[in-house]
Coordinates of C-alpha atoms in Angstrom, one line a residue:
M18 CA -112.5 44.4 59.2
K19 CA -114.2 44.3 62.6
I20 CA -111.5 44.3 65.3
L21 CA -111.8 43.7 69.1
L22 CA -109.2 45.8 70.8
V23 CA -108.3 44.8 74.5
D24 CA -106.0 46.9 76.6
D25 CA -106.3 48.0 80.3
S26 CA -104.3 51.2 79.5
L27 CA -106.7 53.9 78.3
E28 CA -104.0 55.9 76.6
D29 CA -102.7 52.9 74.6
R30 CA -106.2 51.8 73.8
E31 CA -107.2 55.2 72.4
Q32 CA -104.0 55.5 70.4
A33 CA -104.5 52.1 68.8
Q34 CA -108.2 52.8 68.2
R35 CA -107.3 56.0 66.3
E36 CA -104.7 54.2 64.1
L37 CA -107.1 51.4 63.3
S38 CA -110.2 53.6 62.6
R39 CA -108.1 55.8 60.3
R40 CA -107.5 52.8 58.1
G41 CA -111.2 52.0 57.8
H42 CA -111.6 49.3 60.4
E43 CA -114.5 49.0 62.8
V44 CA -113.1 48.9 66.3
I45 CA -114.7 47.5 69.5
C46 CA -112.9 48.2 72.7
A47 CA -112.6 46.4 76.1
D48 CA -110.5 47.3 79.1
N49 CA -110.2 43.7 80.6
G50 CA -110.2 40.1 79.5
G51 CA -113.6 39.3 81.0
R52 CA -115.4 42.1 79.2
A53 CA -113.5 41.2 76.0
L54 CA -114.7 37.6 76.1
E55 CA -118.3 38.9 76.6
L56 CA -118.0 41.2 73.6
Y57 CA -116.4 38.5 71.5
R58 CA -119.3 36.1 72.0
K59 CA -121.8 38.9 71.0
S60 CA -120.0 40.5 68.0
R61 CA -117.7 37.7 66.6
P62 CA -115.0 40.1 65.3
D63 CA -112.6 39.2 62.5
V64 CA -109.5 39.9 64.5
V65 CA -108.6 40.2 68.2
I66 CA -105.8 42.5 69.3
T67 CA -105.0 42.1 73.0
D68 CA -102.5 43.3 75.5
I69 CA -100.7 40.5 77.4
Y70 CA -100.6 41.8 80.9
M71 CA -103.9 42.9 82.3
P72 CA -105.5 42.5 85.7
G73 CA -107.8 39.5 86.1
M74 CA -107.9 37.5 82.8
D75 CA -104.7 38.3 81.0
G76 CA -104.0 38.0 77.3
F77 CA -102.9 34.3 77.5
A78 CA -106.1 33.2 79.3
L79 CA -108.3 35.4 77.0
T80 CA -106.7 33.9 73.9
Q81 CA -107.3 30.3 75.1
A82 CA -110.9 31.1 76.0
I83 CA -111.6 32.8 72.6
Q84 CA -110.0 29.9 70.6
E85 CA -112.3 27.4 72.5
V86 CA -115.4 29.5 71.6
A87 CA -114.2 29.9 67.9
A88 CA -113.3 26.3 67.3
P89 CA -113.3 24.7 64.8
Q90 CA -112.9 28.0 63.0
W91 CA -109.6 29.9 62.9
Q92 CA -109.7 33.1 65.0
P93 CA -106.7 35.5 64.3
V94 CA -105.2 37.0 67.5
I95 CA -102.5 39.7 67.6
F96 CA -100.6 40.3 70.9
L97 CA -99.6 43.8 72.0
S98 CA -96.6 44.1 74.3
G99 CA -94.0 46.6 75.3
H100 CA -91.6 43.7 76.0
R101 CA -89.4 42.0 73.4
D102 CA -88.8 38.8 75.5
E103 CA -88.4 35.9 73.0
A104 CA -89.7 33.3 75.5
L105 CA -92.8 35.4 76.0
Q106 CA -93.4 35.5 72.2
V107 CA -93.0 31.7 71.9
K108 CA -95.5 31.1 74.7
A109 CA -98.0 33.4 73.0
L110 CA -97.6 31.6 69.7
K111 CA -98.1 28.2 71.3
I112 CA -101.4 29.1 72.8
G113 CA -102.8 30.5 69.6
A114 CA -101.5 33.9 68.9
D115 CA -100.8 34.7 65.2
A116 CA -98.6 37.8 65.4
F117 CA -96.9 40.2 67.8
A118 CA -97.0 44.0 67.7
A119 CA -94.9 46.3 69.8
K120 CA -96.3 49.1 71.8
P121 CA -96.8 51.9 70.9
I122 CA -98.5 50.6 67.7
S123 CA -96.9 51.3 64.4
G124 CA -99.9 51.8 62.1
A125 CA -98.1 50.8 58.9
L126 CA -96.6 47.6 60.4
L127 CA -99.9 46.6 62.0
D128 CA -101.7 47.3 58.7
A129 CA -99.4 45.0 56.8
R130 CA -100.1 42.2 59.3
L131 CA -103.8 42.8 59.0
V132 CA -103.7 42.6 55.2
V133 CA -102.1 39.1 55.5
I134 CA -104.7 38.1 58.0
Q135 CA -107.5 39.4 55.9
R136 CA -106.3 37.4 52.9
L137 CA -106.3 34.3 55.1
L138 CA -109.7 35.1 56.5
T139 CA -111.0 35.4 52.9
L140 CA -109.6 32.0 52.1
Q141 CA -111.2 30.5 55.2
R142 CA -114.6 32.0 54.4
Q143 CA -114.4 30.6 50.8
S144 CA -113.4 27.2 52.2
Q145 CA -116.2 27.3 54.7
Q146 CA -118.7 28.2 51.9
R147 CA -117.5 25.3 49.8
A148 CA -117.7 23.0 52.9
D149 CA -121.3 24.2 53.5
E150 CA -122.2 23.7 49.9
L151 CA -120.8 20.2 50.0
E152 CA -122.7 19.5 53.2
R153 CA -125.9 20.7 51.6
Y154 CA -125.1 18.7 48.5
Y155 CA -124.3 15.6 50.6
A156 CA -127.5 16.0 52.6
G157 CA -129.5 16.3 49.4
E158 CA -127.7 13.3 47.9
E159 CA -128.6 11.3 51.0
R160 CA -132.2 12.3 50.8
D161 CA -132.3 11.4 47.1
K162 CA -130.6 8.1 47.8
K163 CA -133.1 7.3 50.6
I164 CA -136.0 8.0 48.2
A165 CA -134.3 6.0 45.4
R166 CA -133.5 3.1 47.8
H167 CA -137.2 3.0 48.9
L168 CA -138.4 3.1 45.4
I169 CA -136.0 0.4 44.2
E170 CA -136.9 -1.9 47.1
R171 CA -140.6 -1.5 46.4
L172 CA -140.1 -2.2 42.6
V173 CA -137.8 -5.1 43.2
N174 CA -140.3 -6.6 45.6
A175 CA -137.6 -8.0 47.8
E176 CA -139.9 -9.8 50.2
K177 CA -140.6 -12.4 47.6
L178 CA -137.0 -13.5 47.9
N179 CA -138.1 -15.1 51.2
D180 CA -139.1 -18.2 49.3
P181 CA -137.9 -21.2 51.3
A182 CA -136.2 -22.7 48.2
V183 CA -134.1 -19.6 47.5
R184 CA -131.0 -18.1 49.1
H185 CA -129.2 -15.1 47.6
W186 CA -126.3 -12.8 48.0
V187 CA -125.9 -9.3 46.5
A188 CA -122.7 -7.3 47.2
P189 CA -122.8 -3.9 45.5
T190 CA -119.7 -1.8 44.9
T191 CA -121.6 1.4 46.0
T192 CA -124.8 2.2 47.8
F193 CA -126.9 0.9 44.8
S194 CA -126.4 -2.4 43.1
G195 CA -126.6 -2.8 39.3
D196 CA -127.3 -6.5 40.0
L197 CA -130.9 -7.5 40.6
V198 CA -132.1 -10.8 41.9
A199 CA -135.8 -11.7 42.0
A200 CA -138.0 -14.7 42.6
A201 CA -141.7 -15.5 42.4
R202 CA -144.0 -18.4 42.1
T203 CA -146.5 -19.1 39.2
P204 CA -150.0 -19.9 40.2
G205 CA -149.0 -23.6 39.8
G206 CA -146.1 -23.4 42.2
T207 CA -143.3 -23.3 39.7
L208 CA -140.5 -21.0 40.9
H209 CA -139.3 -18.3 38.5
L210 CA -135.9 -16.6 39.1
L211 CA -134.3 -13.6 37.6
L212 CA -130.7 -12.5 38.0
A213 CA -129.9 -9.4 36.0
D214 CA -126.7 -7.3 35.7
G215 CA -127.2 -3.8 34.3
T216 CA -124.5 -1.9 32.4
G217 CA -122.2 0.1 34.7
H218 CA -122.3 0.5 38.5
G219 CA -124.2 2.4 41.1
L220 CA -127.5 4.3 40.7
S221 CA -127.4 4.4 36.9
A222 CA -126.8 0.6 36.7
S223 CA -129.6 0.1 39.3
I224 CA -132.0 2.2 37.2
N225 CA -131.1 0.0 34.2
V226 CA -132.6 -3.1 35.7
L227 CA -135.8 -1.4 37.0
P228 CA -137.9 -1.7 33.8
I229 CA -137.7 -5.5 33.9
T230 CA -138.9 -6.0 37.5
A231 CA -142.6 -5.3 37.1
P232 CA -143.1 -7.4 34.0
F233 CA -141.2 -10.3 35.5
Y234 CA -143.5 -10.4 38.5
A235 CA -146.7 -9.7 36.6
M236 CA -146.1 -12.3 33.9
T237 CA -145.0 -14.9 36.5
E238 CA -148.2 -14.2 38.5
K239 CA -150.2 -14.9 35.3
G240 CA -148.4 -18.1 34.6
F241 CA -146.4 -17.1 31.5
G242 CA -143.4 -19.3 30.6
I243 CA -139.8 -17.9 30.9
D244 CA -139.5 -17.7 27.1
A245 CA -142.4 -15.3 26.9
I246 CA -141.0 -13.4 29.9
A247 CA -137.6 -13.1 28.3
R248 CA -139.1 -11.6 25.1
E249 CA -141.1 -9.1 27.1
L250 CA -138.2 -8.1 29.2
N251 CA -136.1 -7.5 26.1
D252 CA -138.8 -5.3 24.7
K253 CA -138.9 -3.3 27.9
V254 CA -135.2 -2.7 28.0
R255 CA -135.2 -1.5 24.4
Q256 CA -138.3 0.7 25.1
F257 CA -137.0 2.4 28.2
L258 CA -133.2 2.5 28.1
P259 CA -130.8 4.4 25.8
P260 CA -129.3 2.4 22.9
D261 CA -125.9 2.0 24.7
R262 CA -127.6 0.4 27.8
F263 CA -128.3 -3.3 28.1
V264 CA -129.0 -5.9 30.8
A265 CA -127.3 -9.3 31.1
A266 CA -129.9 -11.7 32.5
T267 CA -130.5 -15.2 33.6
I268 CA -134.2 -16.2 33.7
A269 CA -134.9 -19.6 35.1
S270 CA -137.9 -21.7 36.2
V271 CA -137.7 -24.6 38.7
D272 CA -140.6 -27.0 38.3
F273 CA -140.6 -29.0 41.6
R274 CA -143.4 -31.3 40.4
E275 CA -141.7 -32.4 37.1
N276 CA -138.2 -32.0 38.5
I277 CA -137.1 -29.8 35.6
V278 CA -135.0 -26.6 35.5
R279 CA -135.5 -24.4 32.5
V280 CA -133.1 -21.6 31.7
W281 CA -132.8 -18.6 29.3
N282 CA -129.4 -17.1 29.7
G283 CA -128.3 -13.9 28.0
G284 CA -124.8 -12.5 28.7
N285 CA -124.4 -13.9 32.2
P286 CA -122.0 -16.7 33.2
E287 CA -123.2 -20.3 32.7
P288 CA -125.6 -21.5 35.5
L289 CA -125.1 -24.9 37.1
I290 CA -127.0 -27.8 38.6
L291 CA -125.0 -29.2 41.5
N292 CA -125.2 -32.6 43.1
P293 CA -125.2 -32.7 47.0
A294 CA -121.4 -33.0 47.0
G295 CA -121.2 -29.7 45.1
H296 CA -120.0 -31.1 41.8
A297 CA -121.5 -29.7 38.6
Q298 CA -124.0 -32.2 37.1
H299 CA -125.1 -29.9 34.3
V300 CA -123.8 -26.6 32.8
F301 CA -126.4 -24.4 31.1
E302 CA -124.9 -22.8 28.0
S303 CA -124.9 -19.0 27.6
R304 CA -126.7 -19.0 24.3
H305 CA -128.1 -15.5 24.0
V306 CA -126.9 -11.9 24.0
P307 CA -128.1 -9.6 26.8
L308 CA -131.5 -8.0 26.9
G309 CA -132.0 -4.8 24.9
I310 CA -129.6 -5.5 22.0
L311 CA -131.8 -7.3 19.5
D312 CA -135.2 -6.2 18.3
D313 CA -138.2 -8.5 18.6
A314 CA -137.8 -10.0 15.2
E315 CA -134.2 -11.0 15.9
F316 CA -134.7 -12.0 19.5
E317 CA -134.2 -15.7 20.3
A318 CA -136.3 -17.0 23.2
H319 CA -135.1 -20.6 23.0
I320 CA -134.7 -22.1 26.5
E321 CA -132.6 -25.0 27.8
A322 CA -134.1 -27.6 30.1
Q323 CA -132.5 -30.2 32.4
S324 CA -134.0 -32.6 34.9
F325 CA -132.8 -32.8 38.5
V326 CA -133.1 -35.2 41.4
D327 CA -134.0 -34.3 45.0
G328 CA -131.0 -32.8 46.8
D329 CA -129.5 -31.1 43.7
Q330 CA -129.0 -27.3 43.7
F331 CA -129.4 -24.8 40.9
I332 CA -127.0 -21.8 41.1
C333 CA -126.6 -18.7 38.9
F334 CA -124.4 -15.7 39.3
S335 CA -123.2 -12.5 37.7
D336 CA -119.8 -12.0 36.1
G337 CA -118.8 -9.8 39.1
L338 CA -118.4 -13.0 41.1
L339 CA -115.8 -14.5 38.8
E340 CA -114.1 -11.2 38.1
A341 CA -113.6 -10.2 41.8
M342 CA -109.9 -9.3 41.8
N343 CA -107.4 -9.7 44.6
G344 CA -104.3 -7.5 45.2
D345 CA -102.3 -9.6 42.8
G346 CA -104.7 -8.9 39.9
H347 CA -106.2 -12.4 39.9
G348 CA -109.9 -12.9 39.5
F349 CA -111.9 -15.3 41.7
G350 CA -112.6 -17.4 38.6
L351 CA -114.3 -20.7 38.0
E352 CA -111.7 -22.8 39.7
R353 CA -112.0 -21.1 43.0
L354 CA -115.8 -21.1 42.7
A355 CA -115.7 -24.9 42.1
S356 CA -113.5 -25.3 45.2
S357 CA -115.8 -23.2 47.4
L358 CA -118.8 -25.3 46.2
V359 CA -117.2 -28.6 46.8
N360 CA -115.8 -27.6 50.2
S361 CA -119.1 -26.6 51.7
T362 CA -122.3 -28.5 52.7
P363 CA -125.5 -28.0 50.7
E364 CA -126.9 -25.9 53.6
G365 CA -123.8 -23.7 53.8
R366 CA -123.1 -23.5 50.1
L367 CA -124.0 -19.8 49.8
E368 CA -121.9 -18.9 52.8
G369 CA -119.1 -21.0 51.5
V370 CA -118.9 -19.0 48.3
M371 CA -119.3 -15.7 50.2
A372 CA -116.4 -16.7 52.5
G373 CA -114.3 -17.8 49.5
V374 CA -114.8 -14.4 47.7
R375 CA -114.1 -12.4 50.8
E376 CA -110.9 -14.3 51.5
H377 CA -109.8 -13.8 47.9
L378 CA -110.5 -10.1 48.0
G379 CA -108.8 -9.5 51.4
D380 CA -109.3 -5.9 52.3
R381 CA -110.0 -4.8 48.7
Q382 CA -113.4 -3.8 47.3
A383 CA -114.7 -5.7 44.3
H384 CA -114.7 -3.5 41.2
D385 CA -118.1 -4.9 40.1
D386 CA -121.3 -5.8 41.8
I387 CA -121.6 -9.4 42.8
S388 CA -124.8 -11.5 42.9
L389 CA -125.5 -15.2 43.5
L390 CA -128.6 -17.3 43.7
V391 CA -128.8 -20.8 45.2
V392 CA -132.0 -22.8 44.8
T393 CA -132.5 -26.1 46.6
C394 CA -134.2 -28.5 44.2
N395 CA -136.5 -30.7 46.2
S396 CA -140.0 -32.0 45.2
R397 CA -141.1 -31.1 48.8
Q398 CA -140.8 -27.4 47.7
F399 CA -143.9 -28.0 45.4
P400 CA -147.0 -26.6 47.1
T401 CA -149.3 -29.6 47.2
Q402 CA -152.9 -28.8 46.7
S403 CA -155.9 -31.1 46.7
S404 CA -159.5 -30.8 46.1
S405 CA -162.0 -30.6 48.9
G406 CA -163.3 -34.0 48.0
A407 CA -166.8 -32.9 48.9
G408 CA -169.6 -34.6 47.1
T409 CA -172.1 -32.6 45.2
A410 CA -175.3 -31.7 47.1
A411 CA -177.2 -31.4 43.9
A412 CA -176.6 -31.6 40.2
P413 CA -174.8 -28.5 38.8
S414 CA -177.1 -26.3 36.8
H415 CA -177.2 -23.0 35.0
Q416 CA -178.8 -20.3 37.1
N417 CA -178.3 -16.8 38.3
G418 CA -174.5 -16.2 39.0
T419 CA -173.3 -18.6 36.4
W420 CA -171.2 -17.8 33.3
R421 CA -169.4 -19.5 30.5
F422 CA -166.8 -18.7 27.8
A423 CA -165.1 -20.8 25.2
L424 CA -161.9 -20.4 23.2
R425 CA -160.9 -22.3 20.0
L426 CA -157.3 -22.0 18.8
S427 CA -156.0 -23.1 15.4
A428 CA -152.4 -24.1 14.6
I429 CA -151.4 -20.4 13.9
E430 CA -152.6 -19.2 17.3
L431 CA -151.1 -22.2 19.0
R432 CA -147.7 -21.2 17.6
E433 CA -148.0 -17.6 18.7
I434 CA -150.0 -17.4 21.9
D435 CA -149.2 -18.4 25.5
V436 CA -152.6 -20.0 26.0
V437 CA -152.7 -20.8 29.7
P438 CA -152.0 -17.3 31.0
L439 CA -154.6 -15.9 28.6
L440 CA -157.3 -18.3 30.0
L441 CA -156.2 -17.7 33.6
D442 CA -156.4 -13.9 33.1
L443 CA -160.0 -14.2 31.8
V444 CA -161.1 -16.3 34.7
A445 CA -159.4 -14.0 37.2
K446 CA -161.9 -11.3 36.3
F447 CA -164.5 -13.3 38.3
R448 CA -164.1 -12.9 42.0
S449 CA -165.4 -16.3 43.0
T450 CA -162.5 -18.1 41.2
R451 CA -159.6 -16.4 42.9
E452 CA -159.4 -18.9 45.7
V453 CA -158.7 -21.7 43.2
S454 CA -156.4 -19.9 40.9
G455 CA -153.4 -22.1 41.8
Q456 CA -155.4 -25.3 41.2
L457 CA -156.9 -23.9 38.0
F458 CA -153.5 -23.0 36.6
M459 CA -152.2 -26.5 37.1
V460 CA -155.3 -28.0 35.5
L461 CA -155.2 -25.7 32.5
A462 CA -151.4 -26.3 32.1
E463 CA -151.8 -30.1 32.2
L464 CA -154.8 -30.2 29.9
F465 CA -153.2 -27.8 27.3
N466 CA -149.8 -29.6 27.3
N467 CA -151.5 -33.0 26.9
A468 CA -153.7 -31.7 24.1
L469 CA -150.8 -30.0 22.3
D470 CA -148.0 -32.4 22.9
H471 CA -149.8 -35.7 22.5
G472 CA -153.1 -34.8 20.7
L473 CA -151.7 -32.6 17.9
L474 CA -147.9 -33.0 17.9
A475 CA -147.9 -36.8 18.7
L476 CA -144.9 -36.5 20.9
D477 CA -143.8 -39.7 22.8
S478 CA -143.1 -39.0 26.5
R479 CA -140.4 -41.7 26.4
L480 CA -138.2 -39.1 24.8
K481 CA -137.8 -37.6 28.3
L482 CA -135.9 -40.6 29.5
G483 CA -132.1 -40.2 29.9
A484 CA -129.8 -37.4 31.2
D485 CA -130.6 -35.1 28.3
G486 CA -134.1 -36.4 27.7
M487 CA -136.0 -33.3 28.7
S488 CA -133.8 -31.1 26.5
A489 CA -134.4 -33.5 23.5
Y490 CA -138.1 -33.6 24.2
L491 CA -138.5 -29.8 24.3
A492 CA -136.3 -29.4 21.2
E493 CA -138.5 -31.8 19.3
R494 CA -141.7 -30.1 20.6
E495 CA -140.4 -26.8 19.3
R496 CA -139.6 -28.3 15.9
R497 CA -143.0 -30.0 15.5
L498 CA -144.9 -26.9 16.7
A499 CA -143.1 -24.7 14.1
L500 CA -144.2 -27.2 11.4
L501 CA -147.8 -27.5 12.6
E502 CA -150.3 -26.5 9.9
E503 CA -153.5 -28.2 11.0
G504 CA -155.3 -29.0 14.3
E505 CA -157.3 -27.2 16.9
I506 CA -157.7 -27.1 20.7
E507 CA -160.9 -25.8 22.3
F508 CA -161.3 -24.8 25.9
S509 CA -164.5 -24.0 27.6
I510 CA -164.7 -22.7 31.2
E511 CA -168.0 -22.2 33.1
K512 CA -169.3 -21.6 36.5
L513 CA -172.0 -24.0 37.7
V514 CA -174.0 -23.7 40.8
A515 CA -176.4 -25.9 42.8
T516 CA -178.0 -25.3 46.2
G517 CA -175.2 -23.9 48.5
K518 CA -172.4 -25.2 46.2
A519 CA -170.5 -23.9 43.2
W520 CA -168.0 -25.5 40.7
L521 CA -165.7 -24.4 38.0
C522 CA -166.1 -26.7 35.0
V523 CA -163.0 -26.8 32.7
A524 CA -163.3 -28.7 29.4
C525 CA -160.6 -29.2 26.8
E526 CA -160.8 -31.0 23.5
D527 CA -158.3 -31.3 20.7
S528 CA -158.7 -32.5 17.1
G529 CA -156.2 -35.3 17.5
P530 CA -157.0 -39.0 17.4
G531 CA -157.4 -39.4 21.2
F532 CA -156.0 -42.3 23.3
D533 CA -157.0 -45.2 25.5
H534 CA -157.7 -43.1 28.6
L535 CA -159.1 -46.1 30.6
A536 CA -155.8 -47.9 30.3
V537 CA -153.8 -44.9 31.3
M538 CA -156.0 -43.8 34.2
S539 CA -155.9 -47.4 35.6
K540 CA -152.1 -47.1 36.0
L541 CA -152.0 -43.8 37.8
D542 CA -151.9 -45.3 41.2
S543 CA -149.0 -47.5 40.4
P544 CA -145.6 -46.3 41.8
D545 CA -143.5 -45.0 38.9
D546 CA -140.4 -42.8 38.9
K547 CA -140.5 -42.0 35.2
P548 CA -140.3 -38.2 34.4
F549 CA -143.7 -38.3 32.7
G550 CA -147.2 -39.6 33.2
R551 CA -148.0 -37.8 36.4
G552 CA -150.0 -34.9 35.0
L553 CA -153.3 -36.7 34.8
G554 CA -152.9 -37.9 38.3
L555 CA -152.5 -34.4 39.5
V556 CA -155.6 -33.2 37.6
R557 CA -157.6 -36.0 39.1
S558 CA -156.4 -35.1 42.6
L559 CA -157.3 -31.5 42.1
G560 CA -160.8 -31.9 40.7
S561 CA -163.9 -33.3 42.4
S562 CA -164.6 -35.1 39.1
C563 CA -162.5 -35.9 36.0
E564 CA -164.2 -37.4 32.9
F565 CA -162.9 -38.2 29.3
N566 CA -165.1 -38.5 26.2
A567 CA -165.2 -41.8 24.5
K568 CA -162.5 -41.0 22.0
G569 CA -160.1 -39.7 24.6
N570 CA -159.4 -36.4 22.9
G571 CA -161.7 -34.4 25.3
I572 CA -161.7 -34.1 29.1
R573 CA -164.0 -32.3 31.6
V574 CA -162.8 -31.4 35.1
L575 CA -164.9 -30.0 38.0
L576 CA -163.1 -27.8 40.6
D577 CA -164.9 -27.0 43.8
L578 CA -165.5 -23.3 44.6
A579 CA -166.3 -21.8 48.0
N580 CA -169.9 -21.4 49.0
V581 CA -170.3 -18.3 46.9
A582 CA -173.0 -19.3 44.4
G583 CA -174.4 -15.8 44.5
T584 CA -171.2 -14.0 43.5
Q585 CA -169.6 -13.7 40.1

């Protein structure tokens, strides 16, 4: 070991140095406390052996100074003294001495004490090495977490949760949450929601939900329905995650124009529609298994639909909310949730549930991630859009910068293809149409739904009347579509230009019998609170012109484009 020997007596110092050197130790000598402290700072010896009484800085003062320099590490100090005063020894031990050795030094006795000290120093070094390794590991973990957190935030696209209709709460049990909440609008203004709960907790659970974020946003942006989105997300979970990993998910759409909530729920607790007082007006069943369990052939994409009135709220949550356990082993449960909802205002409903959960938990940490989405259902949340109303400067014509495509779909394709996103994706390839993508989506959706529901399936909109009317209507639509053997729908979309102006011409024709469009269009301006019959009015408000063929099974709508007649 490296030993700092401090003694003002030359004779005692040389005798001690010989004893220590003979036993293989490296010895550094000092004749006073000041010089010893200087040497200590430079050489950092393993052990300090010092006399007590020295001129200037004595052994007590030197030991205190050395311990301050060495802190927080342990620095062994042995005191040398010709005195055997017990009080002196107690004082030395209190200020940081580890052992006492009598003068003149007994080599064998001192050596035994040094062996013990060396053993303790070895343990200290090993402990410090482990502490350093843990510190490096922790620093690396923090760097990895920072990168992972940045990546997850980017993939989750958290800024889209700033939608004015949406409020949310996510409370992870660790740094990373296995629960995911996401929200985005379709081109037509319908709000899509995703609340996903990955298997497990922490980073691994957070990774479980990542494969479903990008397709959720991409398909919503293209206008796909939540049934198609659910099927795609199921495929992504099966494609990317191990067989023992799955994702419980609630996928919902809130149509603020039609006042309808549609839900696909797989493995999460049952979502609710609340009235302004906080009472459940409708409970959506948990019909499906979580994403990633069934293959595509077995997967069931059936959705449940329910109408709402302005002022209602839609809420969905993960099982972590209900299972949050207090010190008595009781979960938060549906009863406490219902109490929190009823005892809070619509504006403070999210905070009311949060406060209820925190009061229930006390100072305990929930054992599972908690997530909650609250959506205010109000028709004012629908982004109203209207046409420019500008008259045509000249008749539209086919000239440079124009294009046209048509798509005819038979019964087989109508059963299998989500038509509106397909058309929207084709039109989006042309730069000049991007400013009207929202209007175009709504026009395409209305024209297609009218052609399919009424032209080919002969559905009666009066089925939508009543508390469960929308669910009954959609169930009958699904049944008739599955049985459809004949019938066609043809879309054509073209860009027309005239001097300084451009239009998008959207035409839709079905092979059905048609209807008395003059009678229907004449009633559009009459006030009506029925949950149907508003689609054609919306189409008329969005287009600069809206014309039916004589039979009523074909319609042509012109949408104004910006003054970009020279662009594609």
